[in-house]
Amino acid sequence: MSSREVKRIVILTGAGISAESGIPTFRDKGGIWERYRLEEVATPEAFRKNPDLVHEFYNLRQRELLKVFPNAAHHALAELERKYPGGMLIVTQNVDDLHERAGSKNVIHMHGELLKVRCEKCGHIFRTEGEIFTSTVCPACNQKGGLRPHIVWFGEIPFHLEEIYRVLEICDLFVAIGTSGTVYPAAGFVEIARQAGAWCVELNLKPSAVADLFHEQHYGPATRVVPAFVQELLQSQKRKL
Ligand code: OAD
Protein backbone atom coordinates (compact mmCIF):
# COMPACT_ATOMS: atom_id res chain seq x y z
CA MET A 1 0.00 0.00 0.00
CA SER A 2 2.81 2.42 0.82
CA SER A 3 3.81 2.74 -2.82
CA ARG A 4 0.35 3.93 -3.85
CA GLU A 5 -0.63 7.55 -4.21
CA VAL A 6 -3.37 8.07 -1.64
CA LYS A 7 -5.37 11.28 -1.73
CA ARG A 8 -8.85 10.69 -0.38
CA ILE A 9 -9.56 8.28 2.46
CA VAL A 10 -12.93 6.94 3.55
CA ILE A 11 -13.01 5.07 6.84
CA LEU A 12 -16.02 2.97 7.78
CA THR A 13 -16.23 2.14 11.48
CA GLY A 14 -18.43 -0.32 13.35
CA ALA A 15 -19.02 -1.44 16.92
CA GLY A 16 -15.59 -3.15 17.12
CA ILE A 17 -13.75 0.18 17.32
CA SER A 18 -15.63 1.10 20.51
CA ALA A 19 -15.51 -2.38 22.10
CA GLU A 20 -12.31 -1.68 24.05
CA SER A 21 -13.87 1.53 25.40
CA GLY A 22 -16.42 -0.72 27.10
CA ILE A 23 -19.35 -0.51 24.68
CA PRO A 24 -20.51 -4.03 23.78
CA THR A 25 -20.76 -4.92 20.07
CA PHE A 26 -24.01 -6.29 18.61
CA ARG A 27 -23.17 -9.75 17.34
CA ASP A 28 -20.11 -10.95 19.29
CA LYS A 29 -20.55 -13.27 22.28
CA GLY A 30 -22.42 -11.37 25.00
CA GLY A 31 -23.34 -8.67 22.43
CA ILE A 32 -26.42 -6.44 22.51
CA TRP A 33 -28.52 -8.67 20.21
CA GLU A 34 -27.94 -11.61 22.56
CA ARG A 35 -29.42 -9.65 25.45
CA TYR A 36 -32.24 -7.85 23.62
CA ARG A 37 -34.52 -8.89 20.77
CA LEU A 38 -33.91 -6.31 18.06
CA GLU A 39 -37.55 -6.68 16.94
CA GLU A 40 -38.60 -5.37 20.36
CA VAL A 41 -36.30 -2.34 20.59
CA ALA A 42 -34.91 -1.37 17.18
CA THR A 43 -37.77 -1.17 14.68
CA PRO A 44 -40.47 1.46 13.99
CA GLU A 45 -43.09 -1.23 14.79
CA ALA A 46 -41.48 -1.86 18.20
CA PHE A 47 -41.64 1.86 18.96
CA ARG A 48 -45.33 2.05 17.98
CA LYS A 49 -46.13 -1.05 20.08
CA ASN A 50 -44.09 -0.26 23.20
CA PRO A 51 -42.45 3.19 23.16
CA ASP A 52 -41.64 3.01 26.89
CA LEU A 53 -39.50 -0.10 26.40
CA VAL A 54 -37.69 1.45 23.42
CA HIS A 55 -36.99 4.66 25.38
CA GLU A 56 -35.74 2.56 28.30
CA PHE A 57 -33.34 0.66 26.00
CA TYR A 58 -31.85 3.86 24.53
CA ASN A 59 -31.81 5.72 27.89
CA LEU A 60 -29.75 2.83 29.31
CA ARG A 61 -27.36 2.85 26.35
CA GLN A 62 -27.01 6.62 26.69
CA ARG A 63 -26.17 6.31 30.41
CA GLU A 64 -23.53 3.68 29.54
CA LEU A 65 -22.05 5.91 26.82
CA LEU A 66 -21.61 8.81 29.23
CA LYS A 67 -19.40 6.59 31.45
CA VAL A 68 -16.87 5.58 28.76
CA PHE A 69 -14.05 7.28 26.85
CA PRO A 70 -12.47 7.14 23.39
CA ASN A 71 -9.65 4.60 23.05
CA ALA A 72 -6.33 4.55 21.17
CA ALA A 73 -8.07 3.61 17.90
CA HIS A 74 -10.40 6.65 18.00
CA HIS A 75 -7.43 8.87 18.90
CA ALA A 76 -5.32 7.45 16.05
CA LEU A 77 -8.03 8.31 13.50
CA ALA A 78 -8.28 11.84 14.91
CA GLU A 79 -4.49 12.16 14.55
CA LEU A 80 -4.72 10.91 10.96
CA GLU A 81 -7.31 13.57 10.16
CA ARG A 82 -5.11 16.28 11.72
CA LYS A 83 -1.88 15.25 9.99
CA TYR A 84 -2.96 13.71 6.69
CA PRO A 85 -2.45 16.12 3.79
CA GLY A 86 -5.35 14.70 1.71
CA GLY A 87 -9.07 14.46 2.48
CA MET A 88 -10.44 12.06 5.06
CA LEU A 89 -13.99 11.17 6.05
CA ILE A 90 -15.15 8.80 8.78
CA VAL A 91 -18.48 7.12 8.05
CA THR A 92 -19.56 5.44 11.26
CA GLN A 93 -22.34 2.97 11.92
CA ASN A 94 -21.83 3.70 15.60
CA VAL A 95 -24.30 5.83 17.48
CA ASP A 96 -21.76 6.78 20.16
CA ASP A 97 -19.83 10.08 20.05
CA LEU A 98 -16.36 8.63 20.71
CA HIS A 99 -14.89 9.76 17.35
CA GLU A 100 -15.89 13.36 18.09
CA ARG A 101 -14.65 13.17 21.69
CA ALA A 102 -11.27 11.95 20.36
CA GLY A 103 -11.12 15.04 18.14
CA SER A 104 -12.34 13.82 14.73
CA LYS A 105 -14.22 16.56 12.88
CA ASN A 106 -15.27 14.96 9.61
CA VAL A 107 -17.69 12.27 10.79
CA ILE A 108 -20.96 11.03 9.29
CA HIS A 109 -23.25 9.02 11.58
CA MET A 110 -25.16 6.89 9.09
CA HIS A 111 -27.16 5.07 11.81
CA GLY A 112 -27.90 8.15 13.92
CA GLU A 113 -26.67 9.36 17.29
CA LEU A 114 -27.49 8.20 20.79
CA LEU A 115 -27.19 11.71 22.20
CA LYS A 116 -29.73 13.16 19.77
CA VAL A 117 -33.51 13.08 19.82
CA ARG A 118 -36.00 13.86 17.07
CA CYS A 119 -39.57 15.10 17.34
CA GLU A 120 -41.89 13.21 14.99
CA LYS A 121 -44.48 15.96 15.33
CA CYS A 122 -42.36 18.95 14.22
CA GLY A 123 -39.10 17.41 12.91
CA HIS A 124 -36.89 19.23 15.44
CA ILE A 125 -33.59 17.40 16.14
CA PHE A 126 -31.69 18.25 19.31
CA ARG A 127 -28.84 17.01 21.46
CA THR A 128 -29.57 15.80 24.96
CA GLU A 129 -27.72 13.99 27.70
CA GLY A 130 -30.97 13.63 29.66
CA GLU A 131 -33.36 10.68 29.55
CA ILE A 132 -36.37 10.77 27.25
CA PHE A 133 -39.81 9.38 28.09
CA THR A 134 -43.14 9.29 26.27
CA SER A 135 -44.16 12.16 28.55
CA THR A 136 -41.17 14.38 27.59
CA VAL A 137 -42.20 17.63 25.91
CA CYS A 138 -40.49 18.74 22.68
CA PRO A 139 -38.62 22.02 23.35
CA ALA A 140 -39.53 23.29 19.86
CA CYS A 141 -43.28 22.54 19.49
CA ASN A 142 -44.18 21.97 23.17
CA GLN A 143 -46.03 18.76 22.36
CA LYS A 144 -45.46 15.48 24.14
CA GLY A 145 -45.45 11.94 22.75
CA GLY A 146 -43.53 12.83 19.59
CA LEU A 147 -39.93 12.40 20.69
CA ARG A 148 -37.94 9.40 19.47
CA PRO A 149 -34.26 8.43 19.50
CA HIS A 150 -32.42 9.92 16.48
CA ILE A 151 -31.40 6.39 15.54
CA VAL A 152 -31.89 4.51 12.26
CA TRP A 153 -33.94 1.43 13.08
CA PHE A 154 -34.18 -1.76 11.05
CA GLY A 155 -36.46 -1.09 8.08
CA GLU A 156 -35.45 2.61 7.93
CA ILE A 157 -33.08 4.25 5.46
CA PRO A 158 -29.64 5.23 6.81
CA PHE A 159 -28.80 8.94 6.91
CA HIS A 160 -26.59 10.82 4.38
CA LEU A 161 -26.39 7.94 1.86
CA GLU A 162 -26.13 10.24 -1.14
CA GLU A 163 -23.08 12.00 0.30
CA ILE A 164 -21.52 8.68 1.36
CA TYR A 165 -21.87 7.15 -2.12
CA ARG A 166 -20.46 10.32 -3.66
CA VAL A 167 -17.25 10.10 -1.59
CA LEU A 168 -16.94 6.32 -2.00
CA GLU A 169 -16.97 6.76 -5.76
CA ILE A 170 -13.96 9.08 -5.67
CA CYS A 171 -11.92 7.63 -2.79
CA ASP A 172 -8.39 6.19 -3.18
CA LEU A 173 -8.26 4.28 0.10
CA PHE A 174 -11.18 2.61 1.88
CA VAL A 175 -10.63 1.21 5.37
CA ALA A 176 -13.30 -0.78 7.27
CA ILE A 177 -12.67 -1.05 11.01
CA GLY A 178 -14.47 -3.32 13.50
CA THR A 179 -17.55 -4.10 11.49
CA SER A 180 -18.99 -7.57 10.86
CA GLY A 181 -19.97 -6.86 7.24
CA THR A 182 -23.48 -8.22 7.79
CA VAL A 183 -25.63 -5.08 7.75
CA TYR A 184 -26.33 -3.41 4.40
CA PRO A 185 -25.87 -0.92 2.86
CA ALA A 186 -22.65 -0.43 4.89
CA ALA A 187 -21.44 -3.98 4.18
CA GLY A 188 -21.58 -3.16 0.44
CA PHE A 189 -19.40 -0.02 0.63
CA VAL A 190 -16.24 -2.03 0.00
CA GLU A 191 -17.58 -3.15 -3.39
CA ILE A 192 -18.35 0.43 -4.43
CA ALA A 193 -14.94 1.69 -3.30
CA ARG A 194 -13.21 -1.24 -5.01
CA GLN A 195 -15.03 -0.61 -8.27
CA ALA A 196 -13.96 3.02 -8.01
CA GLY A 197 -10.34 1.83 -7.93
CA ALA A 198 -9.69 2.36 -4.21
CA TRP A 199 -7.27 0.20 -2.23
CA CYS A 200 -9.42 -1.56 0.38
CA VAL A 201 -8.19 -2.50 3.86
CA GLU A 202 -9.97 -4.41 6.62
CA LEU A 203 -8.94 -3.90 10.26
CA ASN A 204 -10.80 -6.24 12.61
CA LEU A 205 -10.40 -8.75 15.40
CA LYS A 206 -11.26 -11.49 12.92
CA PRO A 207 -12.31 -11.74 9.26
CA SER A 208 -15.69 -10.13 8.56
CA ALA A 209 -18.37 -11.64 6.31
CA VAL A 210 -16.95 -9.63 3.39
CA ALA A 211 -13.23 -10.01 4.22
CA ASP A 212 -12.39 -11.51 0.81
CA LEU A 213 -13.33 -8.27 -0.94
CA PHE A 214 -10.47 -6.35 0.69
CA HIS A 215 -6.96 -6.12 -0.84
CA GLU A 216 -5.30 -6.07 2.57
CA GLN A 217 -6.31 -7.28 6.04
CA HIS A 218 -4.86 -6.76 9.53
CA TYR A 219 -6.36 -8.74 12.41
CA GLY A 220 -6.10 -7.88 16.09
CA PRO A 221 -7.73 -5.55 18.62
CA ALA A 222 -8.55 -2.10 17.25
CA THR A 223 -6.39 -0.36 19.89
CA ARG A 224 -3.38 -2.16 18.41
CA VAL A 225 -4.05 -2.47 14.68
CA VAL A 226 -5.55 0.98 14.06
CA PRO A 227 -2.70 3.07 15.59
CA ALA A 228 -0.15 0.83 13.79
CA PHE A 229 -1.94 1.26 10.46
CA VAL A 230 -2.25 5.04 10.92
CA GLN A 231 1.46 5.41 11.77
CA GLU A 232 2.41 3.37 8.69
CA LEU A 233 0.17 5.50 6.49
CA LEU A 234 1.53 8.79 7.87
CA GLN A 235 5.13 7.56 7.46
CA SER A 236 4.51 6.50 3.87
CA GLN A 237 3.04 9.94 3.10
CA LYS A 238 6.09 11.61 4.68
CA ARG A 239 8.41 9.52 2.51
CA LYS A 240 6.66 10.90 -0.58
CA LEU A 241 7.04 14.55 0.45
P1 OAD B 1 -21.26 -6.17 14.95
O1 OAD B 1 -21.56 -6.45 16.39
O2 OAD B 1 -22.11 -6.82 13.92
O3 OAD B 1 -19.76 -6.55 14.63
C1 OAD B 1 -18.71 -6.14 15.45
C2 OAD B 1 -17.41 -6.37 14.74
O4 OAD B 1 -16.37 -5.85 15.55
C3 OAD B 1 -17.07 -7.83 14.48
O5 OAD B 1 -16.60 -7.97 13.15
C4 OAD B 1 -15.94 -8.13 15.48
O6 OAD B 1 -14.98 -9.06 14.97
C5 OAD B 1 -15.29 -6.77 15.61
N1 OAD B 1 -14.61 -6.55 16.89
C6 OAD B 1 -15.02 -6.89 18.13
N2 OAD B 1 -14.14 -6.48 19.06
C7 OAD B 1 -13.14 -5.84 18.38
C8 OAD B 1 -11.95 -5.17 18.77
N3 OAD B 1 -11.58 -5.06 20.04
N4 OAD B 1 -11.17 -4.66 17.80
C9 OAD B 1 -11.52 -4.75 16.50
N5 OAD B 1 -12.65 -5.35 16.06
C10 OAD B 1 -13.46 -5.89 17.00
O7 OAD B 1 -21.26 -4.58 14.78
P2 OAD B 1 -21.42 -3.69 13.46
O8 OAD B 1 -20.77 -4.33 12.29
O9 OAD B 1 -21.04 -2.31 13.81
O10 OAD B 1 -27.24 -1.10 13.41
O11 OAD B 1 -22.99 -3.75 13.28
C11 OAD B 1 -23.58 -3.04 12.23
C12 OAD B 1 -24.94 -2.53 12.65
O12 OAD B 1 -25.71 -3.63 13.17
C13 OAD B 1 -24.94 -1.56 13.80
O13 OAD B 1 -24.68 -0.23 13.41
C14 OAD B 1 -26.33 -1.69 14.35
C15 OAD B 1 -26.40 -3.20 14.37
O14 OAD B 1 -27.63 -3.79 14.42
C16 OAD B 1 -28.37 -0.52 13.83
O15 OAD B 1 -28.69 -0.46 15.01
C17 OAD B 1 -29.18 0.06 12.72
Coordinates of C-alpha atoms and ligand atoms in Angstrom, one line a residue:
M1 CA 0.0 0.0 0.0
S2 CA 2.8 2.4 0.8
S3 CA 3.8 2.7 -2.8
R4 CA 0.3 3.9 -3.9
E5 CA -0.6 7.6 -4.2
V6 CA -3.4 8.1 -1.6
K7 CA -5.4 11.3 -1.7
R8 CA -8.9 10.7 -0.4
I9 CA -9.6 8.3 2.5
V10 CA -12.9 6.9 3.5
I11 CA -13.0 5.1 6.8
L12 CA -16.0 3.0 7.8
T13 CA -16.2 2.1 11.5
G14 CA -18.4 -0.3 13.3
A15 CA -19.0 -1.4 16.9
G16 CA -15.6 -3.2 17.1
I17 CA -13.7 0.2 17.3
S18 CA -15.6 1.1 20.5
A19 CA -15.5 -2.4 22.1
E20 CA -12.3 -1.7 24.0
S21 CA -13.9 1.5 25.4
G22 CA -16.4 -0.7 27.1
I23 CA -19.4 -0.5 24.7
P24 CA -20.5 -4.0 23.8
T25 CA -20.8 -4.9 20.1
F26 CA -24.0 -6.3 18.6
R27 CA -23.2 -9.8 17.3
D28 CA -20.1 -10.9 19.3
K29 CA -20.6 -13.3 22.3
G30 CA -22.4 -11.4 25.0
G31 CA -23.3 -8.7 22.4
I32 CA -26.4 -6.4 22.5
W33 CA -28.5 -8.7 20.2
E34 CA -27.9 -11.6 22.6
R35 CA -29.4 -9.7 25.5
Y36 CA -32.2 -7.9 23.6
R37 CA -34.5 -8.9 20.8
L38 CA -33.9 -6.3 18.1
E39 CA -37.6 -6.7 16.9
E40 CA -38.6 -5.4 20.4
V41 CA -36.3 -2.3 20.6
A42 CA -34.9 -1.4 17.2
T43 CA -37.8 -1.2 14.7
P44 CA -40.5 1.5 14.0
E45 CA -43.1 -1.2 14.8
A46 CA -41.5 -1.9 18.2
F47 CA -41.6 1.9 19.0
R48 CA -45.3 2.1 18.0
K49 CA -46.1 -1.0 20.1
N50 CA -44.1 -0.3 23.2
P51 CA -42.4 3.2 23.2
D52 CA -41.6 3.0 26.9
L53 CA -39.5 -0.1 26.4
V54 CA -37.7 1.5 23.4
H55 CA -37.0 4.7 25.4
E56 CA -35.7 2.6 28.3
F57 CA -33.3 0.7 26.0
Y58 CA -31.8 3.9 24.5
N59 CA -31.8 5.7 27.9
L60 CA -29.8 2.8 29.3
R61 CA -27.4 2.8 26.3
Q62 CA -27.0 6.6 26.7
R63 CA -26.2 6.3 30.4
E64 CA -23.5 3.7 29.5
L65 CA -22.1 5.9 26.8
L66 CA -21.6 8.8 29.2
K67 CA -19.4 6.6 31.5
V68 CA -16.9 5.6 28.8
F69 CA -14.0 7.3 26.8
P70 CA -12.5 7.1 23.4
N71 CA -9.6 4.6 23.1
A72 CA -6.3 4.5 21.2
A73 CA -8.1 3.6 17.9
H74 CA -10.4 6.6 18.0
H75 CA -7.4 8.9 18.9
A76 CA -5.3 7.4 16.1
L77 CA -8.0 8.3 13.5
A78 CA -8.3 11.8 14.9
E79 CA -4.5 12.2 14.6
L80 CA -4.7 10.9 11.0
E81 CA -7.3 13.6 10.2
R82 CA -5.1 16.3 11.7
K83 CA -1.9 15.3 10.0
Y84 CA -3.0 13.7 6.7
P85 CA -2.4 16.1 3.8
G86 CA -5.3 14.7 1.7
G87 CA -9.1 14.5 2.5
M88 CA -10.4 12.1 5.1
L89 CA -14.0 11.2 6.0
I90 CA -15.2 8.8 8.8
V91 CA -18.5 7.1 8.1
T92 CA -19.6 5.4 11.3
Q93 CA -22.3 3.0 11.9
N94 CA -21.8 3.7 15.6
V95 CA -24.3 5.8 17.5
D96 CA -21.8 6.8 20.2
D97 CA -19.8 10.1 20.1
L98 CA -16.4 8.6 20.7
H99 CA -14.9 9.8 17.3
E100 CA -15.9 13.4 18.1
R101 CA -14.6 13.2 21.7
A102 CA -11.3 11.9 20.4
G103 CA -11.1 15.0 18.1
S104 CA -12.3 13.8 14.7
K105 CA -14.2 16.6 12.9
N106 CA -15.3 15.0 9.6
V107 CA -17.7 12.3 10.8
I108 CA -21.0 11.0 9.3
H109 CA -23.3 9.0 11.6
M110 CA -25.2 6.9 9.1
H111 CA -27.2 5.1 11.8
G112 CA -27.9 8.2 13.9
E113 CA -26.7 9.4 17.3
L114 CA -27.5 8.2 20.8
L115 CA -27.2 11.7 22.2
K116 CA -29.7 13.2 19.8
V117 CA -33.5 13.1 19.8
R118 CA -36.0 13.9 17.1
C119 CA -39.6 15.1 17.3
E120 CA -41.9 13.2 15.0
K121 CA -44.5 16.0 15.3
C122 CA -42.4 19.0 14.2
G123 CA -39.1 17.4 12.9
H124 CA -36.9 19.2 15.4
I125 CA -33.6 17.4 16.1
F126 CA -31.7 18.2 19.3
R127 CA -28.8 17.0 21.5
T128 CA -29.6 15.8 25.0
E129 CA -27.7 14.0 27.7
G130 CA -31.0 13.6 29.7
E131 CA -33.4 10.7 29.6
I132 CA -36.4 10.8 27.2
F133 CA -39.8 9.4 28.1
T134 CA -43.1 9.3 26.3
S135 CA -44.2 12.2 28.5
T136 CA -41.2 14.4 27.6
V137 CA -42.2 17.6 25.9
C138 CA -40.5 18.7 22.7
P139 CA -38.6 22.0 23.4
A140 CA -39.5 23.3 19.9
C141 CA -43.3 22.5 19.5
N142 CA -44.2 22.0 23.2
Q143 CA -46.0 18.8 22.4
K144 CA -45.5 15.5 24.1
G145 CA -45.5 11.9 22.7
G146 CA -43.5 12.8 19.6
L147 CA -39.9 12.4 20.7
R148 CA -37.9 9.4 19.5
P149 CA -34.3 8.4 19.5
H150 CA -32.4 9.9 16.5
I151 CA -31.4 6.4 15.5
V152 CA -31.9 4.5 12.3
W153 CA -33.9 1.4 13.1
F154 CA -34.2 -1.8 11.0
G155 CA -36.5 -1.1 8.1
E156 CA -35.5 2.6 7.9
I157 CA -33.1 4.2 5.5
P158 CA -29.6 5.2 6.8
F159 CA -28.8 8.9 6.9
H160 CA -26.6 10.8 4.4
L161 CA -26.4 7.9 1.9
E162 CA -26.1 10.2 -1.1
E163 CA -23.1 12.0 0.3
I164 CA -21.5 8.7 1.4
Y165 CA -21.9 7.2 -2.1
R166 CA -20.5 10.3 -3.7
V167 CA -17.3 10.1 -1.6
L168 CA -16.9 6.3 -2.0
E169 CA -17.0 6.8 -5.8
I170 CA -14.0 9.1 -5.7
C171 CA -11.9 7.6 -2.8
D172 CA -8.4 6.2 -3.2
L173 CA -8.3 4.3 0.1
F174 CA -11.2 2.6 1.9
V175 CA -10.6 1.2 5.4
A176 CA -13.3 -0.8 7.3
I177 CA -12.7 -1.0 11.0
G178 CA -14.5 -3.3 13.5
T179 CA -17.6 -4.1 11.5
S180 CA -19.0 -7.6 10.9
G181 CA -20.0 -6.9 7.2
T182 CA -23.5 -8.2 7.8
V183 CA -25.6 -5.1 7.8
Y184 CA -26.3 -3.4 4.4
P185 CA -25.9 -0.9 2.9
A186 CA -22.6 -0.4 4.9
A187 CA -21.4 -4.0 4.2
G188 CA -21.6 -3.2 0.4
F189 CA -19.4 0.0 0.6
V190 CA -16.2 -2.0 0.0
E191 CA -17.6 -3.1 -3.4
I192 CA -18.4 0.4 -4.4
A193 CA -14.9 1.7 -3.3
R194 CA -13.2 -1.2 -5.0
Q195 CA -15.0 -0.6 -8.3
A196 CA -14.0 3.0 -8.0
G197 CA -10.3 1.8 -7.9
A198 CA -9.7 2.4 -4.2
W199 CA -7.3 0.2 -2.2
C200 CA -9.4 -1.6 0.4
V201 CA -8.2 -2.5 3.9
E202 CA -10.0 -4.4 6.6
L203 CA -8.9 -3.9 10.3
N204 CA -10.8 -6.2 12.6
L205 CA -10.4 -8.7 15.4
K206 CA -11.3 -11.5 12.9
P207 CA -12.3 -11.7 9.3
S208 CA -15.7 -10.1 8.6
A209 CA -18.4 -11.6 6.3
V210 CA -17.0 -9.6 3.4
A211 CA -13.2 -10.0 4.2
D212 CA -12.4 -11.5 0.8
L213 CA -13.3 -8.3 -0.9
F214 CA -10.5 -6.4 0.7
H215 CA -7.0 -6.1 -0.8
E216 CA -5.3 -6.1 2.6
Q217 CA -6.3 -7.3 6.0
H218 CA -4.9 -6.8 9.5
Y219 CA -6.4 -8.7 12.4
G220 CA -6.1 -7.9 16.1
P221 CA -7.7 -5.6 18.6
A222 CA -8.5 -2.1 17.2
T223 CA -6.4 -0.4 19.9
R224 CA -3.4 -2.2 18.4
V225 CA -4.1 -2.5 14.7
V226 CA -5.6 1.0 14.1
P227 CA -2.7 3.1 15.6
A228 CA -0.1 0.8 13.8
F229 CA -1.9 1.3 10.5
V230 CA -2.2 5.0 10.9
Q231 CA 1.5 5.4 11.8
E232 CA 2.4 3.4 8.7
L233 CA 0.2 5.5 6.5
L234 CA 1.5 8.8 7.9
Q235 CA 5.1 7.6 7.5
S236 CA 4.5 6.5 3.9
Q237 CA 3.0 9.9 3.1
K238 CA 6.1 11.6 4.7
R239 CA 8.4 9.5 2.5
K240 CA 6.7 10.9 -0.6
L241 CA 7.0 14.6 0.5
Ligands
OAD1 P1 -21.3 -6.2 15.0 O1 -21.6 -6.5 16.4 O2 -22.1 -6.8 13.9 O3 -19.8 -6.6 14.6 C1 -18.7 -6.1 15.5 C2 -17.4 -6.4 14.7 O4 -16.4 -5.8 15.6 C3 -17.1 -7.8 14.5 O5 -16.6 -8.0 13.2 C4 -15.9 -8.1 15.5 O6 -15.0 -9.1 15.0 C5 -15.3 -6.8 15.6 N1 -14.6 -6.6 16.9 C6 -15.0 -6.9 18.1 N2 -14.1 -6.5 19.1 C7 -13.1 -5.8 18.4 C8 -12.0 -5.2 18.8 N3 -11.6 -5.1 20.0 N4 -11.2 -4.7 17.8 C9 -11.5 -4.7 16.5 N5 -12.6 -5.3 16.1 C10 -13.5 -5.9 17.0 O7 -21.3 -4.6 14.8 P2 -21.4 -3.7 13.5 O8 -20.8 -4.3 12.3 O9 -21.0 -2.3 13.8 O10 -27.2 -1.1 13.4 O11 -23.0 -3.7 13.3 C11 -23.6 -3.0 12.2 C12 -24.9 -2.5 12.6 O12 -25.7 -3.6 13.2 C13 -24.9 -1.6 13.8 O13 -24.7 -0.2 13.4 C14 -26.3 -1.7 14.4 C15 -26.4 -3.2 14.4 O14 -27.6 -3.8 14.4 C16 -28.4 -0.5 13.8 O15 -28.7 -0.5 15.0 C17 -29.2 0.1 12.7

